XYZ file of C-alpha atoms in Angstrom:
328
model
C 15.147 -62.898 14.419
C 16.638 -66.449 14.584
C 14.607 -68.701 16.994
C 16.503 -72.006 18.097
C 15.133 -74.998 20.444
C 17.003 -77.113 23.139
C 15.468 -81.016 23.698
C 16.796 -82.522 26.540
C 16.878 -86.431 26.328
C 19.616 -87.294 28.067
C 17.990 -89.100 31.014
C 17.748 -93.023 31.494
C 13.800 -93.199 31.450
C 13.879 -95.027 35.010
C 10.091 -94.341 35.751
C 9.261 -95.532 32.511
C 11.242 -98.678 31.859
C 12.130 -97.849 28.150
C 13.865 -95.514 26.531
C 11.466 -92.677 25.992
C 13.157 -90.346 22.955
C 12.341 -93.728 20.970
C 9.349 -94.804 22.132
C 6.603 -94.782 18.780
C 3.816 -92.521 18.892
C 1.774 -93.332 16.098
C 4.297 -93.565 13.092
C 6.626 -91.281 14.725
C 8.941 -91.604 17.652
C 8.811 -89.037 21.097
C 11.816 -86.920 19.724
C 10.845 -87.367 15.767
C 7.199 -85.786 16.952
C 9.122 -82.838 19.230
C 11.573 -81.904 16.316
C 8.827 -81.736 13.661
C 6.939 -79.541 15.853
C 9.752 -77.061 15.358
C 10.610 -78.234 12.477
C 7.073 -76.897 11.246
C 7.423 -73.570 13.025
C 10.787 -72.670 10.526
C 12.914 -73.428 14.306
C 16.631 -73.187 13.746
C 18.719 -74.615 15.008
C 17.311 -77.697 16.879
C 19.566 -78.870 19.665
C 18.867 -82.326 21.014
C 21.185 -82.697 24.195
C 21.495 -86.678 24.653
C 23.284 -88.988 27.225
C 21.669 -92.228 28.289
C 22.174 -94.678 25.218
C 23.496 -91.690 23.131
C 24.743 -93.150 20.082
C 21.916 -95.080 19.689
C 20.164 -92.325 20.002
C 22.108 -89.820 17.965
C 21.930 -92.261 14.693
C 18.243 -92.099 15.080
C 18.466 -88.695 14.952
C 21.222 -88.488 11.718
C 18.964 -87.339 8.867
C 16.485 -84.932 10.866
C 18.881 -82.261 10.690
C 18.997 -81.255 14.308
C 22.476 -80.475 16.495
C 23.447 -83.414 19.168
C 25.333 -82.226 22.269
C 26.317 -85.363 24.588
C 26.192 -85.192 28.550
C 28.453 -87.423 29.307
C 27.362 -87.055 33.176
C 23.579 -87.687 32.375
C 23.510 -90.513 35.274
C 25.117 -88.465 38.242
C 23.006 -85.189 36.556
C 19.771 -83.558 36.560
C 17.759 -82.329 33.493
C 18.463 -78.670 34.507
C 22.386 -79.688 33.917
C 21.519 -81.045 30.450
C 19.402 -77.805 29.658
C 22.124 -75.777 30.489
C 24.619 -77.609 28.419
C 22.236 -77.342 25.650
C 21.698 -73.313 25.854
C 26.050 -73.447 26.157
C 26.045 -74.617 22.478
C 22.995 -72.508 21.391
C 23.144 -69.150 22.979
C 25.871 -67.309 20.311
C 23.810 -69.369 17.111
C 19.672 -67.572 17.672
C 18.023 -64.393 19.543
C 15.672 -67.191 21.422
C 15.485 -70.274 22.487
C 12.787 -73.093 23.408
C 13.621 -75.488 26.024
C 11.545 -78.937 26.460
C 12.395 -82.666 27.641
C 11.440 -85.133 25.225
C 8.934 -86.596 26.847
C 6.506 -83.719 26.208
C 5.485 -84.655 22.608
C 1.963 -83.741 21.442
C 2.199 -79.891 21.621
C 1.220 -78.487 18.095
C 2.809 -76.679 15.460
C 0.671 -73.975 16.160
C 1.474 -73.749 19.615
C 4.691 -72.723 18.686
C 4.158 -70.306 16.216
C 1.644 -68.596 19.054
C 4.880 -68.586 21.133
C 6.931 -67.356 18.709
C 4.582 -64.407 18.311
C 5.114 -62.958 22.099
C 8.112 -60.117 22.413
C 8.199 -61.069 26.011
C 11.475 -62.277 27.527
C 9.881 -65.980 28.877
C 6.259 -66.753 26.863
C 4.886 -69.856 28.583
C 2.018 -72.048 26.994
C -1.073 -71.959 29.262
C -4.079 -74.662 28.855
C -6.756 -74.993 31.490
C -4.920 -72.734 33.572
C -1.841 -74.392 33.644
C 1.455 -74.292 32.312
C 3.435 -76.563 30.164
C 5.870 -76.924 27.616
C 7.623 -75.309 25.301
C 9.151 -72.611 27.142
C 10.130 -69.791 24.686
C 13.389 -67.591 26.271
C 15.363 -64.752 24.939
C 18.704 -64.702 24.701
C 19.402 -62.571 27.762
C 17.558 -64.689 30.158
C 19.371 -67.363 28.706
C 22.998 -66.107 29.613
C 21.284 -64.702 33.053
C 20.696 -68.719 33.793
C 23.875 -70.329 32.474
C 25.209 -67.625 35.248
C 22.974 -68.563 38.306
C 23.773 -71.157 40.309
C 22.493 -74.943 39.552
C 20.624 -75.578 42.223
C 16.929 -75.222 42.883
C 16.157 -77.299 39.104
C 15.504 -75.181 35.580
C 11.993 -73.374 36.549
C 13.493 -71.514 39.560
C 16.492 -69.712 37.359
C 14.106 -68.972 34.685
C 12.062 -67.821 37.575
C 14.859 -65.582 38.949
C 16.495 -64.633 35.814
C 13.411 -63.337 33.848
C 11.893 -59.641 34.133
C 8.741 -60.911 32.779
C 6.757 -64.154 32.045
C 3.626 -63.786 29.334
C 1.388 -66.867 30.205
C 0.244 -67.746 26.096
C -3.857 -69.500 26.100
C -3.551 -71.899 23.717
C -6.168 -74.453 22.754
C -3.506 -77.131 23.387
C -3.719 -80.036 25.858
C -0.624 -81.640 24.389
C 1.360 -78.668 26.301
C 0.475 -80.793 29.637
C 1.120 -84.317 28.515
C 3.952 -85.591 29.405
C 5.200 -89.508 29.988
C 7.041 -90.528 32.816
C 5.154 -94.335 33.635
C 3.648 -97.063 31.455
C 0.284 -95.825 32.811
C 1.195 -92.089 30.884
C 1.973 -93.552 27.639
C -0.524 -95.739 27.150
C -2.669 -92.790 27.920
C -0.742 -91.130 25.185
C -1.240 -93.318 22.744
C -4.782 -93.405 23.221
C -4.941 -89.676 23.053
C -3.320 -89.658 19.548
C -6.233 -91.708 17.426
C -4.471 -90.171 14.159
C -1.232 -89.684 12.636
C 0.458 -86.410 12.526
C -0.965 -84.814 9.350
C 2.553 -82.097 8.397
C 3.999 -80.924 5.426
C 7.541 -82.226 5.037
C 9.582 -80.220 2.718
C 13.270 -81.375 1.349
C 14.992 -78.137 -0.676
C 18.023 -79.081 -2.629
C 19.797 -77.716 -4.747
C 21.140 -79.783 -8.196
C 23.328 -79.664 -11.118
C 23.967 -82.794 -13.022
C 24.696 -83.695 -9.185
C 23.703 -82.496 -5.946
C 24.567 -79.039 -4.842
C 23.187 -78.521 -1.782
C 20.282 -79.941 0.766
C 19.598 -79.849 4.052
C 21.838 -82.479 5.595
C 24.813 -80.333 3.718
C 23.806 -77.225 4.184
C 23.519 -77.950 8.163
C 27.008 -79.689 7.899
C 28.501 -76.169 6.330
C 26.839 -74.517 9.457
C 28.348 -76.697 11.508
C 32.009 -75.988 10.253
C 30.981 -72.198 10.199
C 30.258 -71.865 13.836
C 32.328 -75.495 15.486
C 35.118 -74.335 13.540
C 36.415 -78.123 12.575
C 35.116 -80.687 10.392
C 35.547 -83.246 13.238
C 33.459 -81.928 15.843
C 30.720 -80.643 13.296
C 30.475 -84.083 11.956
C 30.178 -85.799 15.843
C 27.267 -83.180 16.550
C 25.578 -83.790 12.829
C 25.820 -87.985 14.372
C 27.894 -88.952 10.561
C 31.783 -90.327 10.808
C 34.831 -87.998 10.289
C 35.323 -89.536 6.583
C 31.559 -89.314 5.609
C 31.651 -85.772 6.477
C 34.963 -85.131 4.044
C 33.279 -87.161 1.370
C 29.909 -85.254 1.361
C 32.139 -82.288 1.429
C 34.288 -83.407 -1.770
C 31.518 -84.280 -3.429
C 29.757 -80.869 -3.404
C 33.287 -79.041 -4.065
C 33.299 -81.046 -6.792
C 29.835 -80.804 -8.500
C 29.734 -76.481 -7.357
C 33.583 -75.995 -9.097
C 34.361 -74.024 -6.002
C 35.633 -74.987 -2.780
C 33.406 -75.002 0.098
C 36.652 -74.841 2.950
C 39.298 -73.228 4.053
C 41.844 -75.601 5.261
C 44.030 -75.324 8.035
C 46.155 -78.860 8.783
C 46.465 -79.910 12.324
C 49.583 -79.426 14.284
C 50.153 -78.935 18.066
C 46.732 -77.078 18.527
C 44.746 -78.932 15.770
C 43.421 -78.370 12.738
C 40.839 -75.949 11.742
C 38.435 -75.041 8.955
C 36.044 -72.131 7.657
C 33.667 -71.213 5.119
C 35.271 -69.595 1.799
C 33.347 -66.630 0.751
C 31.785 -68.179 -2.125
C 30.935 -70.883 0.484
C 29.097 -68.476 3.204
C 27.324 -66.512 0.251
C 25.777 -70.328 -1.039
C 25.098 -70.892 2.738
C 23.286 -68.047 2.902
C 21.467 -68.112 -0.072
C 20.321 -71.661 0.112
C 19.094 -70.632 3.991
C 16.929 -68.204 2.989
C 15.469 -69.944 0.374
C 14.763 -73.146 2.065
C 13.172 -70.404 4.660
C 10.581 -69.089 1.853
C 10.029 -72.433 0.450
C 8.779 -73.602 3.857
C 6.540 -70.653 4.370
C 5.162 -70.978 1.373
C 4.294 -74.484 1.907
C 2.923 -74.169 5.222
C 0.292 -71.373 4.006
C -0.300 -73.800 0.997
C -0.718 -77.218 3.258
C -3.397 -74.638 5.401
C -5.124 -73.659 2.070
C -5.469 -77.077 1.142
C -5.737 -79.699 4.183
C -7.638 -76.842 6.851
C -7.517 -78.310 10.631
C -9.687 -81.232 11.226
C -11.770 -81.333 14.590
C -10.001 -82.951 17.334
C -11.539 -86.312 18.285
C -12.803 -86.786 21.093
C -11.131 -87.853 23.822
C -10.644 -91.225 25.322
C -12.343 -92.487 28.283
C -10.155 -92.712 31.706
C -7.940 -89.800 32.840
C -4.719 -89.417 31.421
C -1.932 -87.546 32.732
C -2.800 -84.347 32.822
C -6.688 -84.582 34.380
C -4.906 -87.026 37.372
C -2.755 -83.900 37.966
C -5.613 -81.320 37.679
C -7.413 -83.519 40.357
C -4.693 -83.913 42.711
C -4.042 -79.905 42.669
C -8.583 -79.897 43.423
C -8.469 -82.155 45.962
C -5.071 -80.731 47.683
């Protein structure tokens, strides 16, 4: 079962006064420390939907191997409209989906993997008694809400279109903390007192030359399910000729090619995987999958969970919304 994720960071930050995907959190930006939370979890694909300063945004975003999918309506929109355009792109690619804005970034790993566990159609993270974010969806409910009307915001359709919610404890106050004011992030920042300890794992695949990596292998997926070099190479955030070149290049070191062509002409060109492409797709896939499980249970051997330290003085986000629901 293939288990994607949709970030929404599309919006202009208004509240906040910066741009929030690239604020730093430690040694990581907002959306670096979202996708490596999937990222960690073996999520694929990772769909980051983006909008307000997008190509800024999208070269940030160029060599974490994750999916960009531009509203080009993020100022008259809501983040609902960006979700949906999102789970559009995503829904025919995984059997589930995770849906959070960016501005949600210290939910763990592990919080995700719990998630992933539930065979529920909607699996909610619950901390404290309240939910947060991710939101874990199968792929029904997710073509039950791109048919529902827009109105009424994301939560309502998910609402309406799911036959069951499981509400997932987790030990996890990061599912709460988001950052929509100064006042939020600083409190953010305070929270996390150390940098994200992860194991980051490259797989390629060489010859005298390269063969295959990530970045490539994602491009080829790209092309498999776009069907054109140009559009997989606008949502991978590398130019038109950069994307021909890293293909050329592999052709050339494999002995094979990687394409079939079709030129352009009144409808446009197309291309698809060759069968000895889709077979090295697949392999490579599944083997990067294995390598990363295998380095997650050795990273958990080695470097076990450290207590959390405690927190910071003052009330951060989430405890000023706990006290407003008391006191209400």
């Amino acid at each position: 079962m293939r288990t994607g994720a949709v970030i929404v960071a599309a919006g202009m930050s208004s509240r906040m006064g910066e741009f929030k995907p690239l604020l730093q959190l430690g040694g990581l930006t907002f959306v670096q420390r979202v996708v490596s939370n999937f990222q960690q979890a073996k999520v694929f694909p990772i769909v980051v939907v983006t909008g307000y300063r997008a190509q800024e945004l999208e070269r940030h975003l160029a060599r974490l191997g994750v999916v960009c999918v531009r509203n080009p309506d993020y100022a008259r929109s809501e983040m609902s409209d960006s979700a949906r355009l999102g789970f559009q792109y995503i829904l025919d690619k995984c059997d589930r989906v995770f849906f959070t804005p960016v501005d949600i970034p210290l939910f763990t790993c592990g919080t995700v993997q719990r998630l992933m566990d539930s065979p529920a159609p909607v699996a909610k993270p619950v901390c404290g008694g309240r939910a947060g974010h991710p939101v874990l969806l199968s792929r029904p409910v997710v073509e039950r809400v791109l048919q529902s009307p827009a109105q009424g915001g994301l939560g309502r359709a998910i609402a309406r279109c799911a036959p069951f919610t499981e509400l997932v404890p987790v030990e996890d106050g990061g599912v709460l903390l988001d950052a929509d004011t100064p006042a939020d992030y600083r409190q953010l920042l305070e929270r996390h007192n150390r940098q994200l300890l992860r194991p980051v794992v490259s797989v390629s695949l060489m010859r005298e030359g390269l063969l295959l990596d990530q970045r490539a292998a994602l491009l080829l997926h790209l092309v498999a399910s776009d069907g054109t070099m140009k559009e997989a190479c606008e949502r991978l955030g590398i130019s038109y000729s950069k994307g021909w070149g890293l293909l050329r290049q592999l052709e050339e070191n494999l002995g094979f090619p990687l394409l079939q062509r079709q030129p352009g002409g009144e409808y446009g060109g197309s291309s698809r995987l060759t069968l000895q492409g889709q077979r090295l797709l697949g392999q490579y896939e599944a083997y990067a999958q294995a390598v990363q499980e295998f380095a997650g249970q050795a990273f958990a051997r080695f470097f076990p969970e450290e207590p959390s330290a405690p927190p910071a003085e003052g009330q951060g986000p989430a405890e000023r919304a706990q006290e407003k629901e008391e006191t209400a």
